[in-house]
PDB file of C-alpha atoms in Angstrom:
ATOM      1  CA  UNK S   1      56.935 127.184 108.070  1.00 62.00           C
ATOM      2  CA  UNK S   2      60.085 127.063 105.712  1.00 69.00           C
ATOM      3  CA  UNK S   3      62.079 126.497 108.452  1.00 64.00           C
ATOM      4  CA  UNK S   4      60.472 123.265 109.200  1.00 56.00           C
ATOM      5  CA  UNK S   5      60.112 122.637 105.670  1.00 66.00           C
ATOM      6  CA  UNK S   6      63.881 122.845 105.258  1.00 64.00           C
ATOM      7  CA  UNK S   7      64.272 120.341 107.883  1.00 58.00           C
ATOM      8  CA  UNK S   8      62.267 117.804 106.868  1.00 58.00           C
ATOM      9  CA  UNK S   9      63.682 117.932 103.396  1.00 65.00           C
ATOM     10  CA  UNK S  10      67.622 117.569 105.188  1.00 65.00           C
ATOM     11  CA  UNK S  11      65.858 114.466 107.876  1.00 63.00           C
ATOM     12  CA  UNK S  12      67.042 111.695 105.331  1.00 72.00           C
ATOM     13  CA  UNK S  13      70.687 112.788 104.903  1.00 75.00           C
ATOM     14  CA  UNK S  14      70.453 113.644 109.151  1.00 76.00           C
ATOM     15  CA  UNK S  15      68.682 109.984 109.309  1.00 77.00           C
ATOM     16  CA  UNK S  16      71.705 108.788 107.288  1.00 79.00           C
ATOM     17  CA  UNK S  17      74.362 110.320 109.129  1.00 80.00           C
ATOM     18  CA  UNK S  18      73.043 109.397 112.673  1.00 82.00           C
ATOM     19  CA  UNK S  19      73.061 105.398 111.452  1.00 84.00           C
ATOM     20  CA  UNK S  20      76.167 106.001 110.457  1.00 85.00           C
ATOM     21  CA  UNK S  21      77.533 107.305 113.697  1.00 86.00           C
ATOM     22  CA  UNK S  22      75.042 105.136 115.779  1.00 88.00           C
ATOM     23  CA  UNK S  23      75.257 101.443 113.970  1.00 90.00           C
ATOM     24  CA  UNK S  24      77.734 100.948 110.894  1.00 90.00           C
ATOM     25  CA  UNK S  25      81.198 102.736 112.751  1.00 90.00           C
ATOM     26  CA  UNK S  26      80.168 100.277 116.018  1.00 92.00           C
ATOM     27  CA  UNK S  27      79.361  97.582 114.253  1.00 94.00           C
ATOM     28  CA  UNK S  28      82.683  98.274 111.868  1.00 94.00           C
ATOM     29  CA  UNK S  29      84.607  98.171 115.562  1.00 94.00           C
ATOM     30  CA  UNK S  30      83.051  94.671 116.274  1.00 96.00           C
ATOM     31  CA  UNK S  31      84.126  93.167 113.669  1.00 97.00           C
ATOM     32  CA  UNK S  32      87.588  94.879 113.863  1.00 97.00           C
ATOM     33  CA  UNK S  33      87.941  93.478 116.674  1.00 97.00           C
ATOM     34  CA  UNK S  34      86.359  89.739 116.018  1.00 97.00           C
ATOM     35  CA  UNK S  35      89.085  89.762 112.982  1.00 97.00           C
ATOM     36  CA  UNK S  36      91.839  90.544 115.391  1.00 97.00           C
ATOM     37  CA  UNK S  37      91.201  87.838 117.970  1.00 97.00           C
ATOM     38  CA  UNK S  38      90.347  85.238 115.142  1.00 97.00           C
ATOM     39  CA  UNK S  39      94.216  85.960 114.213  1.00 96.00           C
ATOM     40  CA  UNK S  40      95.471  86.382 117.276  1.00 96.00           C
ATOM     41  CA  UNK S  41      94.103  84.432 119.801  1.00 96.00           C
ATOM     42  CA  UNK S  42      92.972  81.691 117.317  1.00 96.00           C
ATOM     43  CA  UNK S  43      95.899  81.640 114.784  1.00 96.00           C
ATOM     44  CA  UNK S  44      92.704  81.112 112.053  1.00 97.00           C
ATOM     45  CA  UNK S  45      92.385  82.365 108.591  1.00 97.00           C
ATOM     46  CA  UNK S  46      89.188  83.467 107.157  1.00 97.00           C
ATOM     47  CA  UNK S  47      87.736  80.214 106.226  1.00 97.00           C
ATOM     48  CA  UNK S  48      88.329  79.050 109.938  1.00 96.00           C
ATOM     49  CA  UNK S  49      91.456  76.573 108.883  1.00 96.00           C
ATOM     50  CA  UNK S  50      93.810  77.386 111.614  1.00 96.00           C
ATOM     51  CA  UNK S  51      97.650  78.345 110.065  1.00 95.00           C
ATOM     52  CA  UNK S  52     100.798  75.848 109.666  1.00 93.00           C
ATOM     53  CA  UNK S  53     103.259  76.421 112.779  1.00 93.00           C
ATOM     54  CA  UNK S  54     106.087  78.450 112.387  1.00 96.00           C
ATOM     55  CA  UNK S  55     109.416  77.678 110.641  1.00 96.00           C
ATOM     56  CA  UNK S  56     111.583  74.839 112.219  1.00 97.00           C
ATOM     57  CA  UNK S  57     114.289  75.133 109.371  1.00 98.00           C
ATOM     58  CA  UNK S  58     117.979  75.743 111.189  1.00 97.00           C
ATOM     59  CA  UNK S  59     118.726  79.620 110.695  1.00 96.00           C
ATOM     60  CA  UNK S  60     121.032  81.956 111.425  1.00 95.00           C
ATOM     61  CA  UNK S  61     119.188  85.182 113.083  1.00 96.00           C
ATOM     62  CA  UNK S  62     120.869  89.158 114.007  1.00 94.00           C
ATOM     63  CA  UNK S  63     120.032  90.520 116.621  1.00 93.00           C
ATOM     64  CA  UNK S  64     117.811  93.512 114.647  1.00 94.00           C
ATOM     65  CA  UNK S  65     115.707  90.148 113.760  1.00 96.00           C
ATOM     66  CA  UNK S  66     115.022  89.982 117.303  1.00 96.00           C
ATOM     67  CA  UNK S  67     112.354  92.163 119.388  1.00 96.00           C
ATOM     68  CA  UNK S  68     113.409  91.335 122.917  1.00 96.00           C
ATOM     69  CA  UNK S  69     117.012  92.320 122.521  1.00 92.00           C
ATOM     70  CA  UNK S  70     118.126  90.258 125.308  1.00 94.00           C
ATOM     71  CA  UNK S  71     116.934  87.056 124.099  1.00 96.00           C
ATOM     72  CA  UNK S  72     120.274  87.463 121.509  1.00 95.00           C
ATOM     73  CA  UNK S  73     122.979  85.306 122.329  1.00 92.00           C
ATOM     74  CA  UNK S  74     125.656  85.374 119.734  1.00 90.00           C
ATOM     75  CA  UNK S  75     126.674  81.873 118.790  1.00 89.00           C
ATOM     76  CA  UNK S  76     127.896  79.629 116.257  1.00 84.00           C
ATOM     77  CA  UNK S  77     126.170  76.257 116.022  1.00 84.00           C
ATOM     78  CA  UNK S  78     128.608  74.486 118.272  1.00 75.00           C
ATOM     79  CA  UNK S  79     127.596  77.329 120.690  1.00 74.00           C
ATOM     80  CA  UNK S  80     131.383  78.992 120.446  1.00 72.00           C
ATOM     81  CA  UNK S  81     130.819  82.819 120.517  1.00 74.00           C
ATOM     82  CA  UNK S  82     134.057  83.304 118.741  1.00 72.00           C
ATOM     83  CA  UNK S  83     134.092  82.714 115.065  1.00 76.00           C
ATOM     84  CA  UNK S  84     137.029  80.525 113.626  1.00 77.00           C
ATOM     85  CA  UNK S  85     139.524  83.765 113.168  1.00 80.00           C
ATOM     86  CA  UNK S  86     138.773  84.483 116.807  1.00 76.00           C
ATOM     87  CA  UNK S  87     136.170  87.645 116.076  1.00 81.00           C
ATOM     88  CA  UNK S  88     132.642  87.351 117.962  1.00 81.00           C
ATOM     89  CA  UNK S  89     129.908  86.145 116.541  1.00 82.00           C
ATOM     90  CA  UNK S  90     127.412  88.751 115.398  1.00 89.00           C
ATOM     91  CA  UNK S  91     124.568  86.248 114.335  1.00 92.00           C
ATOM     92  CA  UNK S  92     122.728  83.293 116.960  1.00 94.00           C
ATOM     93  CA  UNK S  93     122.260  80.111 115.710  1.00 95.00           C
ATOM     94  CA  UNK S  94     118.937  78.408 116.039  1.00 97.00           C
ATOM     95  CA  UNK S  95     118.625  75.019 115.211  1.00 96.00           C
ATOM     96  CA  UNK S  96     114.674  75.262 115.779  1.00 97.00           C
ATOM     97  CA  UNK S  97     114.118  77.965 113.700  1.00 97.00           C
ATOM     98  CA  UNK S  98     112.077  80.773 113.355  1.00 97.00           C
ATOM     99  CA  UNK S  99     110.045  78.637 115.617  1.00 97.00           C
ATOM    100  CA  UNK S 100     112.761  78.617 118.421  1.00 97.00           C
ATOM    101  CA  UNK S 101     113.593  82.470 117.642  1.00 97.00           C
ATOM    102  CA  UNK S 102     109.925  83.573 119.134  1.00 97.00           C
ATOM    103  CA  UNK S 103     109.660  81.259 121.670  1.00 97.00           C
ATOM    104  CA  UNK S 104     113.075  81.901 123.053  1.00 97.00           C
ATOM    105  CA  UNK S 105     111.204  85.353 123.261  1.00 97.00           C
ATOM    106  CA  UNK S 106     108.443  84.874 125.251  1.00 96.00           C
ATOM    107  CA  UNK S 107     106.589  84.990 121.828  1.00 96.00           C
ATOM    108  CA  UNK S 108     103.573  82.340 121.363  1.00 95.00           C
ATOM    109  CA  UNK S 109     104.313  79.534 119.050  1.00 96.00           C
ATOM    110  CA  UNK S 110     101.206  77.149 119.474  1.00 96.00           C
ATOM    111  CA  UNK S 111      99.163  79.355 117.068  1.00 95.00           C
ATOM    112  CA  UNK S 112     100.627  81.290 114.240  1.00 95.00           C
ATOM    113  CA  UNK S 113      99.260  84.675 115.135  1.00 93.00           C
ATOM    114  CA  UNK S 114     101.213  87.244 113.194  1.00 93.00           C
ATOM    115  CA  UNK S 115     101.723  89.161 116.594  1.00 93.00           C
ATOM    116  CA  UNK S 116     106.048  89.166 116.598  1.00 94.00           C
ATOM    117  CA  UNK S 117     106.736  92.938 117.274  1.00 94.00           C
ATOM    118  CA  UNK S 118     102.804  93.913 116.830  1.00 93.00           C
ATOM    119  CA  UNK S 119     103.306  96.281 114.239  1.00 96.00           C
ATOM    120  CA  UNK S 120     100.691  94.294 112.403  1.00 96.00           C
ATOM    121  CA  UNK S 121      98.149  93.686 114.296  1.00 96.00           C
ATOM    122  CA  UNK S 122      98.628  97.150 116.250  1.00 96.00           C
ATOM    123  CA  UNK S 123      98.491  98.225 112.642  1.00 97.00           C
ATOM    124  CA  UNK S 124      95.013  97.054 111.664  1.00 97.00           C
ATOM    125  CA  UNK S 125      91.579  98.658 111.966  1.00 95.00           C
ATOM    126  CA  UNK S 126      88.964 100.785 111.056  1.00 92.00           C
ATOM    127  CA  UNK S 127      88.074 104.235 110.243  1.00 91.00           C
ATOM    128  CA  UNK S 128      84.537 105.738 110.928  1.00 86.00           C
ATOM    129  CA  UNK S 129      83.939 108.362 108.388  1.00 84.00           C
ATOM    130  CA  UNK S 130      80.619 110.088 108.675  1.00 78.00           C
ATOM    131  CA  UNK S 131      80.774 112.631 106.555  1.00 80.00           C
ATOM    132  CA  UNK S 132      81.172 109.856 103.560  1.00 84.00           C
ATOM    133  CA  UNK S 133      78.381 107.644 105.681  1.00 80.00           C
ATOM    134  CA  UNK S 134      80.603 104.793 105.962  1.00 82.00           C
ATOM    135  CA  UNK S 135      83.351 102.935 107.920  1.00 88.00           C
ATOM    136  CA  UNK S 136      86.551 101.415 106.352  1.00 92.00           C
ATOM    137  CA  UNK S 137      88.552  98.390 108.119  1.00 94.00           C
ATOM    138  CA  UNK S 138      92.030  97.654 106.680  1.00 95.00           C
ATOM    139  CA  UNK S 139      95.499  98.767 107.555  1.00 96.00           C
ATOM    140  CA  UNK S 140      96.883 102.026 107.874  1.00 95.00           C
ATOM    141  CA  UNK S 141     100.533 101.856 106.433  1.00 96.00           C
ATOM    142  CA  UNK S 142     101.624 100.954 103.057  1.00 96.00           C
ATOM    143  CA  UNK S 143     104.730  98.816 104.887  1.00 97.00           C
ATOM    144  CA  UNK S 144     102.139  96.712 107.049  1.00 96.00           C
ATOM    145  CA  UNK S 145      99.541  96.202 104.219  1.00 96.00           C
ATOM    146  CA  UNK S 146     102.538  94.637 101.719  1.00 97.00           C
ATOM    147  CA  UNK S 147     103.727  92.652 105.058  1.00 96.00           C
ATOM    148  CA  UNK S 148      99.795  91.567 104.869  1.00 96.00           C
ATOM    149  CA  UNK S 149      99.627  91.084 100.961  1.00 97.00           C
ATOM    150  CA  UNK S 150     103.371  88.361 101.575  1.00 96.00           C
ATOM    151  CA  UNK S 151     101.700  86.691 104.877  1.00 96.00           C
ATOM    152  CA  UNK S 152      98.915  85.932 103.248  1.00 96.00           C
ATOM    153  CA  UNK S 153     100.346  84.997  99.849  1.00 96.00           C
ATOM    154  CA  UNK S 154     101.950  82.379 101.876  1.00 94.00           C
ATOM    155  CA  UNK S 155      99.492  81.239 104.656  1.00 95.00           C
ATOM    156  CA  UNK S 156      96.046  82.353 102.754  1.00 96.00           C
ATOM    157  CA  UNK S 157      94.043  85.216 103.633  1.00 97.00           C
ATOM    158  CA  UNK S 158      93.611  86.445 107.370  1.00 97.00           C
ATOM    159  CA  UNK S 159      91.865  89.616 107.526  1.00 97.00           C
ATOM    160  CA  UNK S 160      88.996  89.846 104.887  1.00 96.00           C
ATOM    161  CA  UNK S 161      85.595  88.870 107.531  1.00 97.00           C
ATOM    162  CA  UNK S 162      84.950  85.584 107.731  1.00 97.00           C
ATOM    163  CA  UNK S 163      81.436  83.925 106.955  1.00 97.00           C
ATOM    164  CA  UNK S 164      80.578  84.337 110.711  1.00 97.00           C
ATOM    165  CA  UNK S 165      82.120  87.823 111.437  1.00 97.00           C
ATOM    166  CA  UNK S 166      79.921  89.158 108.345  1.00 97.00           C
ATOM    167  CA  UNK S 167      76.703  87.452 109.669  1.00 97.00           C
ATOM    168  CA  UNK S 168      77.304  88.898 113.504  1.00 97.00           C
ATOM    169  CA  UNK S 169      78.236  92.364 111.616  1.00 96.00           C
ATOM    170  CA  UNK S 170      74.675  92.527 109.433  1.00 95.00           C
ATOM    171  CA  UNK S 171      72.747  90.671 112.683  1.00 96.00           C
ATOM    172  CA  UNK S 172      74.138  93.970 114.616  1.00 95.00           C
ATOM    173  CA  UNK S 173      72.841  96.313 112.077  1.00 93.00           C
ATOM    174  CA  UNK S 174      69.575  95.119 111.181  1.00 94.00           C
ATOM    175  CA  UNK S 175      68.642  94.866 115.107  1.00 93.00           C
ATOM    176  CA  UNK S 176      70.038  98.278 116.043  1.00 91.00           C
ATOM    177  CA  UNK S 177      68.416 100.019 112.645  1.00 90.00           C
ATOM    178  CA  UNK S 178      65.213  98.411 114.554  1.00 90.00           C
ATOM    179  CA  UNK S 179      66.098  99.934 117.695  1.00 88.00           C
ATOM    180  CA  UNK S 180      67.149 103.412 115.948  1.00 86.00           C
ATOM    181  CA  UNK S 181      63.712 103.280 113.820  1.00 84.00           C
ATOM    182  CA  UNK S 182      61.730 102.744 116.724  1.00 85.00           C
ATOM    183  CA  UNK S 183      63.249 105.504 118.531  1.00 80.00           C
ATOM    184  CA  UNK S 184      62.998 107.714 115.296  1.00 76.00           C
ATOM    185  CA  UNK S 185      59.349 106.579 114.807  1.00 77.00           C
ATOM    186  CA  UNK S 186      58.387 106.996 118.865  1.00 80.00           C
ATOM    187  CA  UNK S 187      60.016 110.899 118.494  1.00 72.00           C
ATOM    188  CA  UNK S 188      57.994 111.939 115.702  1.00 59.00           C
ATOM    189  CA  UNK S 189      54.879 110.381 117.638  1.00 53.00           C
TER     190      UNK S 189
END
């Protein structure tokens, strides 16, 4: 008798932890994920206005600025790969940009996605912890959370929810608390 006694009187934090486990870390991963298409594949900021393009300003770029190392071609902006004293050029011109630096990469430029290297993106997420009964989406590294904090500074804020990614995350709870209090309530039955 005290043994059952005992576990009815530990079914609420059990109750708590399986909801948890079973609706707010999946949910948490939905939303994760909504968040990182919305930037990604959309280019869109919280408030659904889609980003400015990138940079079209001339610039000067090293080859540690670029990710596909091959894409660097040392030049001047005549295109001479010498400089005037006859040593090579350690810098590319780009007369587009920023702009022409990703696409000359293979990199999209018809949405500003924050997706260069993918050290930011790849960098985002969540974290299911049970044992505190909730799930927490953000980024992992202090470097990509200040690259985060300048981006958005900048362009306005890109990974808080948006209206719509908070309504499809509490439309997914209440329906599967439903479905988990059903199957709770048809158990005990």
């Amino acid at each position: 008798m005290e043994q059952h006694i005992e576990s009815l009187n530990n079914l609420p934090e059990r109750i708590t932890q399986l909801a948890v486990e079973s609706i707010v870390i999946p949910a948490a991963s939905k939303m994760t994920a909504s968040i990182i298409r919305r930037n990604v594949n959309e280019g869109k900021n919280t408030d659904g206005t889609k980003r400015n393009g990138y940079s079209t300003k001339p610039k000067y770029a090293t080859q540690q600025q670029f990710v596909v190392k091959g894409a660097f071609k040392p030049q001047g902006k005549g295109g001479n790969k010498t400089k005037k004293n006859g040593q090579p050029n350690k810098s590319m011109y780009l007369p587009g940009g920023y702009n022409q630096q990703r696409e000359i990469q293979g990199r999209r430029t018809d949405v500003k996605n924050y997706e260069y290297s993918g050290d930011l993106i790849n960098d985002f997420g969540f974290e299911g912890q049970p044992e505190q009964n909730r799930a927490v989406i953000g980024f992992r590294s202090e470097l990509q959370s200040v690259k985060r904090k300048a981006l958005e500074k900048k362009n306005g804020l890109a990974f808080p929810p948006s209206p719509d990614e908070i309504t499809d995350y509490k439309t997914e709870v209440k329906e599967e608390s439903e479905k988990l209090t059903i199957k709770l309530m048809t158990t005990v039955s």
